[in-house]
Short mmCIF file of C-alpha atoms and ligand atoms in Angstrom, two decimals:
data_model
loop_
_atom_site.label_atom_id
_atom_site.label_comp_id
_atom_site.label_asym_id
_atom_site.label_seq_id
_atom_site.Cartn_x
_atom_site.Cartn_y
_atom_site.Cartn_z
CA MET A 43 102.52 -50.67 41.71
CA ASN A 44 102.28 -47.48 43.78
CA PRO A 45 104.37 -44.88 41.83
CA ARG A 46 105.59 -43.38 45.14
CA ALA A 47 107.11 -46.75 46.11
CA GLY A 48 109.21 -46.91 42.92
CA TRP A 49 110.39 -43.37 43.41
CA LEU A 50 111.32 -44.04 47.08
CA GLU A 51 113.16 -47.21 46.11
CA GLU A 52 115.22 -45.22 43.59
CA PHE A 53 115.86 -42.53 46.20
CA TRP A 54 117.16 -45.07 48.72
CA ARG A 55 119.28 -46.66 46.00
CA ILE A 56 121.02 -43.28 45.39
CA VAL A 57 121.42 -42.71 49.17
CA LEU A 58 122.93 -46.19 49.56
CA LEU A 59 125.31 -45.60 46.67
CA VAL A 60 126.48 -42.23 48.06
CA VAL A 61 126.82 -43.59 51.61
CA GLY A 62 128.78 -46.63 50.24
CA ALA A 63 131.09 -44.32 48.26
CA LEU A 64 131.61 -42.05 51.29
CA PHE A 65 132.41 -45.11 53.45
CA ALA A 66 134.87 -46.48 50.89
CA GLY A 67 136.42 -43.02 50.58
CA TRP A 68 136.77 -42.79 54.35
CA LEU A 69 138.48 -46.21 54.43
CA THR A 70 140.85 -45.42 51.54
CA GLY A 71 141.16 -41.69 52.15
CA ASN A 72 139.94 -40.87 48.62
CA THR A 73 136.32 -39.75 48.91
CA THR A 74 136.15 -37.77 45.63
CA VAL A 75 137.27 -40.73 43.49
CA TRP A 76 134.74 -43.08 45.13
CA LEU A 77 131.94 -40.56 44.78
CA LEU A 78 132.79 -40.03 41.10
CA LEU A 79 132.90 -43.77 40.56
CA ALA A 80 129.50 -44.23 42.22
CA LEU A 81 127.88 -41.47 40.13
CA THR A 82 129.45 -42.81 36.93
CA LEU A 83 128.08 -46.27 37.70
CA TYR A 84 124.64 -44.79 38.40
CA THR A 85 124.68 -42.75 35.18
CA LEU A 86 125.80 -45.77 33.11
CA ARG A 87 123.02 -47.88 34.57
CA ASN A 88 120.44 -45.20 33.70
CA LEU A 89 121.87 -44.82 30.22
CA TYR A 90 121.58 -48.58 29.71
CA ASN A 91 117.97 -48.52 30.95
CA LEU A 92 117.14 -45.57 28.67
CA GLN A 93 118.52 -47.47 25.72
CA ARG A 94 116.35 -50.51 26.63
CA LEU A 95 113.32 -48.26 26.99
CA ASN A 96 114.02 -46.72 23.60
CA ARG A 97 114.28 -50.18 22.00
CA TRP A 98 111.11 -51.38 23.74
CA LEU A 99 109.18 -48.29 22.57
CA GLY A 100 109.80 -49.45 18.97
CA GLU A 101 107.30 -52.28 19.65
CA PRO A 102 105.82 -51.78 23.11
CA LYS A 103 104.40 -55.18 24.17
CA VAL A 104 103.42 -55.86 27.79
CA ASP A 105 104.99 -59.34 27.63
CA ASP A 106 108.37 -57.88 26.66
CA ILE A 107 108.79 -55.34 29.50
CA PRO A 108 112.47 -55.65 30.46
CA ILE A 109 112.19 -54.23 34.03
CA HIS A 110 109.33 -54.86 36.42
CA PHE A 111 110.51 -53.13 39.60
CA GLY A 112 111.62 -49.73 40.84
CA LEU A 113 111.15 -46.40 39.11
CA TRP A 114 111.91 -47.96 35.69
CA GLY A 115 109.28 -50.64 36.29
CA ASP A 116 106.78 -47.84 37.06
CA ILE A 117 107.67 -46.02 33.84
CA TYR A 118 107.17 -49.20 31.79
CA SER A 119 103.83 -50.06 33.36
CA ARG A 120 102.51 -46.48 32.92
CA ILE A 121 103.55 -46.40 29.25
CA SER A 122 101.93 -49.83 28.80
CA ARG A 123 98.67 -48.60 30.29
CA VAL A 124 98.61 -45.43 28.13
CA ASN A 125 99.43 -47.57 25.13
CA ALA A 126 96.66 -50.07 25.92
CA ARG A 127 94.13 -47.22 26.27
CA GLN A 128 95.28 -45.75 22.97
CA GLN A 129 94.94 -49.12 21.23
CA GLU A 130 91.45 -49.59 22.65
CA ARG A 131 90.48 -46.11 21.40
CA GLU A 132 91.90 -46.93 17.96
CA ARG A 133 90.01 -50.23 17.89
CA ARG A 134 86.75 -48.44 18.78
CA LEU A 135 87.40 -45.79 16.13
CA ASN A 136 88.15 -48.43 13.51
CA ARG A 137 84.98 -50.31 14.47
CA LEU A 138 83.03 -47.04 14.10
CA VAL A 139 84.60 -46.29 10.70
CA ASP A 140 83.90 -49.89 9.57
CA GLU A 141 80.25 -49.60 10.70
CA TYR A 142 79.96 -46.19 8.99
CA VAL A 143 81.43 -47.51 5.74
CA ALA A 144 79.24 -50.63 5.91
CA SER A 145 76.06 -48.61 6.55
CA THR A 146 76.74 -46.03 3.80
CA SER A 147 77.67 -48.87 1.45
CA ALA A 148 74.28 -50.42 2.17
CA LEU A 149 72.47 -47.18 1.23
CA PRO A 150 70.52 -47.46 -2.02
CA ASP A 151 71.57 -43.89 -2.94
CA GLY A 152 74.98 -43.19 -4.40
CA THR A 153 77.15 -41.12 -2.05
CA VAL A 154 80.37 -39.44 -3.16
CA ALA A 155 82.51 -37.44 -0.71
CA LEU A 156 84.19 -34.48 -2.45
CA ASP A 157 86.93 -32.19 -1.17
CA ALA A 158 86.67 -28.38 -1.40
CA GLN A 159 88.01 -28.52 -4.99
CA GLY A 160 85.39 -31.06 -6.08
CA ARG A 161 87.82 -34.00 -6.21
CA ILE A 162 86.57 -37.45 -5.22
CA ARG A 163 87.74 -38.64 -1.79
CA TRP A 164 85.49 -41.63 -1.26
CA PHE A 165 82.30 -43.21 -2.61
CA ASN A 166 79.97 -46.08 -1.71
CA ASP A 167 78.87 -49.17 -3.64
CA ALA A 168 75.72 -47.50 -4.99
CA ALA A 169 77.85 -44.66 -6.46
CA ARG A 170 79.98 -47.32 -8.11
CA ARG A 171 76.84 -48.83 -9.64
CA LEU A 172 74.90 -45.64 -10.49
CA LEU A 173 77.73 -43.35 -11.56
CA GLY A 174 80.11 -45.98 -12.88
CA LEU A 175 82.94 -44.91 -10.53
CA VAL A 176 85.97 -47.18 -10.13
CA THR A 177 87.98 -47.00 -6.89
CA ALA A 178 91.47 -47.45 -8.25
CA LYS A 179 91.02 -45.01 -11.10
CA ASP A 180 88.65 -42.32 -9.84
CA ILE A 181 89.73 -41.46 -6.28
CA GLY A 182 91.39 -38.04 -6.40
CA GLN A 183 89.84 -37.17 -9.81
CA PRO A 184 87.68 -34.02 -10.22
CA LEU A 185 84.09 -35.35 -10.37
CA GLN A 186 83.16 -33.05 -13.23
CA ASN A 187 85.63 -34.90 -15.47
CA LEU A 188 83.56 -38.03 -14.95
CA LEU A 189 79.99 -36.66 -15.04
CA ARG A 190 79.61 -35.11 -18.46
CA HIS A 191 76.21 -33.35 -18.07
CA PRO A 192 76.41 -29.79 -19.55
CA ASP A 193 74.92 -28.22 -16.40
CA PHE A 194 77.02 -30.22 -13.95
CA PRO A 195 80.02 -27.81 -13.69
CA ALA A 196 77.69 -24.89 -12.85
CA PHE A 197 75.72 -27.11 -10.44
CA LEU A 198 78.94 -27.97 -8.60
CA ARG A 199 80.34 -24.42 -8.67
CA GLN A 200 77.17 -22.68 -7.46
CA ARG A 201 76.95 -24.82 -4.34
CA ASP A 202 73.23 -24.13 -4.13
CA TYR A 203 72.38 -26.90 -1.69
CA GLY A 204 68.62 -26.72 -2.45
CA GLN A 205 69.19 -27.33 -6.16
CA ILE A 206 68.47 -30.70 -7.78
CA LEU A 207 69.96 -31.79 -11.08
CA GLU A 208 68.15 -34.49 -13.04
CA THR A 209 70.26 -36.41 -15.50
CA SER A 210 70.69 -39.80 -17.11
CA ALA A 211 73.25 -42.14 -15.57
CA PRO A 212 76.71 -42.07 -17.18
CA GLY A 213 76.96 -45.02 -19.54
CA ASP A 214 73.28 -46.01 -19.14
CA SER A 215 70.88 -43.51 -20.70
CA SER A 216 67.80 -45.59 -19.65
CA ARG A 217 68.51 -44.87 -15.98
CA ARG A 218 67.47 -41.48 -14.54
CA LEU A 219 69.29 -39.93 -11.59
CA GLU A 220 68.53 -37.05 -9.28
CA LEU A 221 71.68 -35.36 -7.97
CA ARG A 222 71.94 -33.07 -4.96
CA LEU A 223 74.79 -31.64 -2.88
CA VAL A 224 75.06 -31.64 0.91
CA PRO A 225 77.77 -29.57 2.63
CA TYR A 226 79.93 -31.02 5.41
CA GLY A 227 83.22 -30.31 7.21
CA ASP A 228 85.45 -27.51 5.97
CA GLY A 229 84.20 -26.78 2.45
CA GLN A 230 83.70 -30.47 1.61
CA MET A 231 80.52 -31.80 0.01
CA LEU A 232 78.62 -35.03 -0.38
CA LEU A 233 77.05 -35.70 -3.76
CA LEU A 234 73.91 -37.82 -3.37
CA ALA A 235 72.65 -39.64 -6.44
CA GLN A 236 69.16 -41.14 -6.26
CA ASP A 237 67.83 -43.55 -8.86
CA ILE A 238 64.48 -42.09 -9.97
CA THR A 239 64.00 -44.28 -13.05
CA ALA A 240 60.72 -45.80 -11.75
CA ARG A 241 59.26 -42.39 -10.86
CA PHE A 242 60.44 -40.97 -14.18
CA GLN A 243 58.72 -43.78 -16.08
CA GLN A 244 55.48 -43.35 -14.11
CA ASP A 245 55.58 -39.62 -14.86
CA ARG A 246 56.08 -40.40 -18.52
CA VAL A 247 53.10 -42.80 -18.53
CA ARG A 248 50.95 -40.12 -16.87
CA ARG A 249 52.19 -37.42 -19.27
CA ASP A 250 51.60 -39.63 -22.29
CA PHE A 251 48.12 -40.52 -21.05
CA VAL A 252 47.12 -36.86 -20.62
CA ALA A 253 48.69 -35.96 -23.96
CA ASN A 254 46.92 -38.84 -25.75
CA VAL A 255 43.53 -38.07 -24.18
CA SER A 256 43.91 -34.41 -25.06
CA HIS A 257 44.92 -35.28 -28.56
CA GLU A 258 41.95 -37.65 -28.98
CA LEU A 259 39.56 -34.95 -27.75
CA ARG A 260 40.86 -32.38 -30.20
CA THR A 261 39.06 -33.69 -33.32
CA PRO A 262 35.61 -34.38 -31.75
CA LEU A 263 35.73 -30.93 -30.16
CA THR A 264 36.56 -29.27 -33.46
CA VAL A 265 33.66 -31.13 -35.09
CA ILE A 266 31.23 -30.15 -32.30
CA SER A 267 32.35 -26.51 -32.43
CA GLY A 268 31.99 -26.47 -36.21
CA PHE A 269 28.43 -27.84 -36.07
CA VAL A 270 27.44 -25.44 -33.30
CA GLU A 271 28.79 -22.51 -35.34
CA ASN A 272 26.85 -23.72 -38.39
CA LEU A 273 23.67 -24.02 -36.34
CA GLN A 274 24.20 -20.55 -34.88
CA ALA A 275 24.43 -19.17 -38.42
CA ASP A 276 21.28 -21.03 -39.51
CA GLU A 277 18.19 -18.83 -39.55
CA ARG A 278 16.00 -21.65 -38.22
CA CYS A 279 18.01 -21.58 -35.02
CA MET A 280 17.59 -17.86 -34.37
CA ASP A 281 14.67 -18.67 -32.10
CA GLU A 282 15.43 -17.50 -28.53
CA ARG A 283 14.83 -21.05 -27.16
CA LEU A 284 17.64 -22.40 -29.35
CA ALA A 285 19.93 -19.37 -29.56
CA ARG A 286 20.77 -19.31 -25.85
CA PRO A 287 21.63 -23.06 -25.52
CA LEU A 288 23.68 -22.83 -28.73
CA GLU A 289 25.59 -19.84 -27.35
CA LEU A 290 26.35 -21.77 -24.13
CA MET A 291 27.43 -24.83 -26.15
CA ALA A 292 29.77 -22.68 -28.25
CA GLN A 293 31.25 -21.11 -25.09
CA GLN A 294 31.83 -24.44 -23.38
CA ALA A 295 33.27 -26.05 -26.53
CA SER A 296 35.71 -23.18 -26.89
CA ARG A 297 36.68 -23.50 -23.20
CA MET A 298 37.29 -27.23 -23.66
CA ARG A 299 39.38 -26.54 -26.76
CA GLN A 300 41.46 -24.04 -24.77
CA ILE A 301 41.98 -26.64 -21.97
CA VAL A 302 43.00 -29.28 -24.52
CA GLU A 303 45.45 -26.89 -26.21
CA ASP A 304 46.94 -25.87 -22.83
CA LEU A 305 47.25 -29.53 -21.75
CA LEU A 306 49.00 -30.43 -25.00
CA LEU A 307 51.38 -27.46 -24.63
CA LEU A 308 52.07 -28.45 -21.02
CA ALA A 309 52.75 -32.06 -22.03
CA ARG A 310 55.22 -30.86 -24.68
CA LEU A 311 56.92 -28.51 -22.21
CA GLU A 312 57.09 -31.19 -19.51
CA ALA A 313 58.61 -33.70 -21.85
CA GLY A 314 61.12 -31.05 -22.87
CA GLN A 315 59.94 -31.61 -26.46
CA THR A 316 59.97 -27.91 -27.15
CA PRO A 317 63.46 -27.04 -26.03
CA PRO A 318 63.92 -23.29 -26.19
CA SER A 319 65.14 -22.55 -29.69
CA LEU A 320 68.12 -20.68 -28.41
CA GLY A 321 67.96 -17.11 -29.59
CA THR A 322 68.81 -13.85 -27.91
CA VAL A 323 65.79 -12.35 -26.19
CA ASP A 324 65.79 -8.60 -25.59
CA VAL A 325 63.72 -8.74 -22.40
CA GLY A 326 63.30 -4.95 -22.11
CA GLU A 327 61.82 -4.78 -25.60
CA MET A 328 59.63 -7.84 -24.92
CA LEU A 329 58.19 -6.34 -21.71
CA ASN A 330 57.38 -3.04 -23.46
CA MET A 331 55.63 -4.98 -26.22
CA ILE A 332 53.56 -7.01 -23.72
CA ALA A 333 52.61 -3.83 -21.83
CA ASP A 334 51.47 -2.18 -25.10
CA GLU A 335 49.45 -5.25 -26.13
CA CYS A 336 47.68 -5.39 -22.75
CA ARG A 337 46.94 -1.65 -22.76
CA ALA A 338 45.43 -1.97 -26.25
CA VAL A 339 43.23 -5.00 -25.41
CA ARG A 340 42.02 -3.90 -21.99
CA THR A 341 41.07 -0.25 -21.77
CA ASP A 342 39.55 -0.83 -18.31
CA ALA A 343 42.82 -2.38 -17.06
CA PRO A 344 44.84 -0.99 -14.14
CA GLN A 345 47.73 1.32 -14.99
CA ILE A 346 50.55 -0.72 -16.56
CA THR A 347 54.15 0.53 -16.12
CA CYS A 348 57.31 -0.92 -17.59
CA GLU A 349 60.72 -0.42 -15.88
CA VAL A 350 63.80 -1.69 -17.72
CA GLY A 351 66.94 -1.40 -15.55
CA SER A 352 69.16 -4.02 -17.20
CA ASN A 353 70.81 -4.30 -20.59
CA ARG A 354 71.34 -8.03 -20.29
CA LYS A 355 69.63 -10.34 -22.75
CA VAL A 356 68.37 -13.86 -22.13
CA ARG A 357 69.48 -16.89 -24.10
CA GLY A 358 66.15 -18.52 -24.91
CA ASP A 359 62.97 -18.81 -26.92
CA VAL A 360 61.27 -15.47 -27.44
CA LYS A 361 57.84 -17.02 -28.23
CA GLN A 362 57.81 -19.15 -25.09
CA LEU A 363 59.01 -16.32 -22.85
CA HIS A 364 56.58 -13.83 -24.40
CA SER A 365 53.63 -16.14 -23.79
CA ALA A 366 54.71 -16.99 -20.21
CA VAL A 367 55.20 -13.36 -19.16
CA SER A 368 51.94 -12.35 -20.92
CA ASN A 369 50.23 -15.01 -18.82
CA LEU A 370 51.58 -13.41 -15.63
CA VAL A 371 50.55 -9.92 -16.75
CA VAL A 372 47.03 -11.02 -17.77
CA ASN A 373 46.65 -12.71 -14.36
CA ALA A 374 47.87 -9.53 -12.61
CA ILE A 375 45.35 -7.43 -14.57
CA HIS A 376 42.52 -9.82 -13.70
CA HIS A 377 43.28 -9.70 -10.00
CA THR A 378 43.87 -5.93 -9.70
CA PRO A 379 41.11 -3.28 -9.62
CA ALA A 380 40.93 -0.70 -12.43
CA ASP A 381 42.46 2.01 -10.21
CA GLY A 382 45.41 -0.25 -9.24
CA HIS A 383 48.89 -0.66 -10.76
CA VAL A 384 50.72 -3.44 -12.57
CA THR A 385 54.50 -3.06 -13.00
CA LEU A 386 56.71 -5.07 -15.35
CA ARG A 387 60.37 -4.87 -14.35
CA TRP A 388 63.66 -6.20 -15.74
CA SER A 389 66.64 -5.74 -13.41
CA ASP A 390 69.96 -7.27 -12.33
CA GLN A 391 70.20 -8.79 -8.86
CA GLY A 392 73.84 -9.75 -8.36
CA ASP A 393 74.75 -12.46 -10.80
CA THR A 394 71.14 -13.12 -11.72
CA SER A 395 68.64 -11.02 -13.67
CA VAL A 396 64.95 -10.95 -12.84
CA ILE A 397 61.68 -10.33 -14.67
CA GLU A 398 59.15 -9.10 -12.13
CA VAL A 399 55.40 -8.75 -12.58
CA VAL A 400 54.11 -6.80 -9.60
CA ASP A 401 50.54 -5.79 -8.84
CA ASP A 402 48.83 -4.09 -5.92
CA GLY A 403 45.65 -6.12 -6.31
CA GLU A 404 43.90 -8.69 -4.14
CA GLY A 405 46.96 -10.88 -3.41
CA ILE A 406 47.03 -14.59 -2.57
CA ALA A 407 46.66 -16.15 0.89
CA ALA A 408 49.78 -17.98 2.18
CA GLU A 409 48.09 -21.41 2.23
CA HIS A 410 47.59 -21.33 -1.57
CA LEU A 411 51.15 -20.32 -2.49
CA PRO A 412 52.81 -23.76 -2.30
CA ARG A 413 50.20 -25.23 -4.69
CA ILE A 414 49.44 -22.29 -6.96
CA THR A 415 51.59 -23.56 -9.86
CA GLU A 416 49.96 -27.02 -9.85
CA ARG A 417 47.80 -27.73 -12.88
CA PHE A 418 44.09 -26.88 -12.32
CA TYR A 419 44.79 -25.34 -8.91
CA ARG A 420 42.75 -22.19 -8.50
CA VAL A 421 42.12 -19.99 -5.48
CA ASP A 422 38.56 -19.29 -6.64
CA SER A 423 37.59 -21.79 -9.32
CA GLY A 424 34.17 -20.21 -9.97
CA ARG A 425 35.69 -16.83 -10.82
CA SER A 426 38.51 -18.38 -12.81
CA ARG A 427 36.07 -20.32 -15.02
CA GLU A 428 33.83 -17.27 -15.41
CA ARG A 429 36.62 -15.35 -17.08
CA GLY A 430 37.70 -18.32 -19.20
CA GLY A 431 40.71 -19.36 -17.08
CA THR A 432 41.86 -22.97 -17.48
CA GLY A 433 43.86 -23.16 -14.24
CA LEU A 434 46.89 -24.19 -16.30
CA GLY A 435 48.50 -20.78 -16.84
CA LEU A 436 50.97 -20.80 -13.94
CA ALA A 437 51.87 -24.46 -14.55
CA ILE A 438 52.82 -23.48 -18.11
CA VAL A 439 54.82 -20.46 -16.85
CA LYS A 440 56.69 -22.68 -14.40
CA HIS A 441 57.63 -25.17 -17.12
CA VAL A 442 58.72 -22.48 -19.57
CA MET A 443 60.98 -21.05 -16.84
CA ARG A 444 62.32 -24.50 -16.03
CA LEU A 445 63.25 -25.01 -19.68
CA HIS A 446 65.13 -21.69 -19.47
CA HIS A 447 66.85 -22.76 -16.22
CA ALA A 448 65.04 -19.90 -14.49
CA GLY A 449 63.27 -20.09 -11.14
CA LEU A 450 59.72 -18.86 -10.54
CA GLU A 451 59.29 -17.17 -7.14
CA ILE A 452 55.97 -15.86 -5.84
CA VAL A 453 55.59 -13.36 -3.02
CA SER A 454 52.06 -12.33 -2.16
CA HIS A 455 49.98 -11.02 0.72
CA PRO A 456 46.16 -10.78 0.68
CA GLY A 457 45.05 -7.17 0.21
CA GLU A 458 48.57 -5.97 -0.66
CA GLY A 459 49.19 -7.54 -4.06
CA SER A 460 51.47 -10.10 -5.65
CA ARG A 461 54.99 -10.25 -7.06
CA PHE A 462 55.95 -12.96 -9.54
CA LEU A 463 59.71 -13.20 -10.15
CA CYS A 464 61.38 -15.13 -12.96
CA ARG A 465 65.06 -15.35 -12.01
CA PHE A 466 67.57 -16.19 -14.77
CA PRO A 467 70.97 -17.61 -13.88
CA ARG A 468 74.21 -16.03 -15.14
CA SER A 469 74.78 -18.99 -17.48
CA HIS A 470 71.70 -18.03 -19.54
CA LEU A 471 72.35 -14.27 -19.70
CA ILE A 472 74.21 -12.31 -22.33
CA ASP A 473 75.80 -8.92 -21.48
P1 ADP B 713 43.81 -19.33 -14.13
O1 ADP B 713 43.45 -19.84 -15.47
O2 ADP B 713 42.77 -19.63 -13.08
O3 ADP B 713 44.25 -17.90 -14.12
P2 ADP B 713 46.52 -19.78 -13.40
O4 ADP B 713 47.32 -21.04 -13.28
O5 ADP B 713 47.03 -18.73 -14.31
O6 ADP B 713 45.07 -20.23 -13.71
O7 ADP B 713 46.44 -19.18 -11.93
C1 ADP B 713 46.08 -19.99 -10.86
C2 ADP B 713 45.40 -19.19 -9.77
O8 ADP B 713 46.35 -18.30 -9.19
C3 ADP B 713 44.32 -18.27 -10.28
O9 ADP B 713 43.10 -18.95 -10.32
C4 ADP B 713 44.31 -17.15 -9.26
O10 ADP B 713 43.46 -17.50 -8.20
C5 ADP B 713 45.73 -17.12 -8.74
N1 ADP B 713 46.50 -15.96 -9.26
C6 ADP B 713 47.34 -15.97 -10.31
N2 ADP B 713 47.91 -14.76 -10.49
C7 ADP B 713 47.42 -13.97 -9.52
C8 ADP B 713 47.61 -12.59 -9.14
N3 ADP B 713 48.44 -11.79 -9.82
N4 ADP B 713 46.94 -12.12 -8.07
C9 ADP B 713 46.11 -12.92 -7.37
N5 ADP B 713 45.87 -14.23 -7.68
C10 ADP B 713 46.51 -14.74 -8.72
#
């Protein structure tokens, strides 16, 4: 109905009422009383209609509209239309929420929505299965009460959204999970849990294979090396035609032994079989010792400087850290000319502390950086082999750092030099 028509109808009703009252007043000679009576009647009628409207609003159904005409009819039909639109919007929203819940429930990865305090708000079916969450019991609980991995509280607190935490599934140690956090809304987070059991098992098969092959090669190589050494010591083999091949055989056998030893160490580190025997490592002292050792061994080496700007110690394995940092320093020396500089630095950077090995040598081109810590990856394999490199050094460094919860960062530009940073988190530092 045209809203103007309802309004006009009401207007004419009032005019009619007033004119009627005036006419009755003129007939009886008591205009004021009749006018008052008319207005009282009009007010009572409106009051009654307001009360009906109020009752109807309790459950506004189109079929139950009490008045269909006039201004009141207009009001009812407008409210009905607004109400119908609202209901349609709600239905669409509910459909959307249902679809969203159904699609996230179908995801193979566990998804847990957490509020800003890390309490569980919602989770999907996969989270139920992978993390053992139970709707009735766990909604509203802090997630860290339910996931009992020692690193999980720090993982949640740090909110480092690039970080991945690998752990076994709660209540099922044969299942491996990869956890990551994704921010959303106002401080909320999604925890995504991916089942990586198959990948983990394949990795283990590959690791075991390499470790077994390396182990099997160890004895034959020792035997070959022993015989070559014996032959080299034998006077009958001093002849130039035999001496040179024997020297090459000894060199290659020793290189193969070094590769086998590095592969076995890497396999142990990867499997986490050599967990850092947790001691307190005085990094400043360790860096000074490495610098002295390198200066003593290589007199033609670039100038080696040691800068210790932090008193913090690292919770870790001194042997592993010593060998990893030595590896970085030896690499720096090899790739820096004799008139260059290599700096070993230990400093605090905010909450973290960093070991830096900086050189101003040849540097590494950007395309090699993403792969440089892969086993056997070399920028120049010919040169690496020439100086006895196995191509496993940086892979070992990366794994030692991983076992110490430290990150290995590499910044390098060709012609300007390289900077290798081992960054230790607060949780593994001692003041
Ligand atoms: P390698 O036994 O060949 O030294 P690594 O794993 O230790 O194996 O190093 C991998 C490659 O990274 C090296 O072959 C070298 O090309 C490059 N590299 C490592 N450290 C440096 C450095 N400080 N400056 C330039 N290149 C480097």
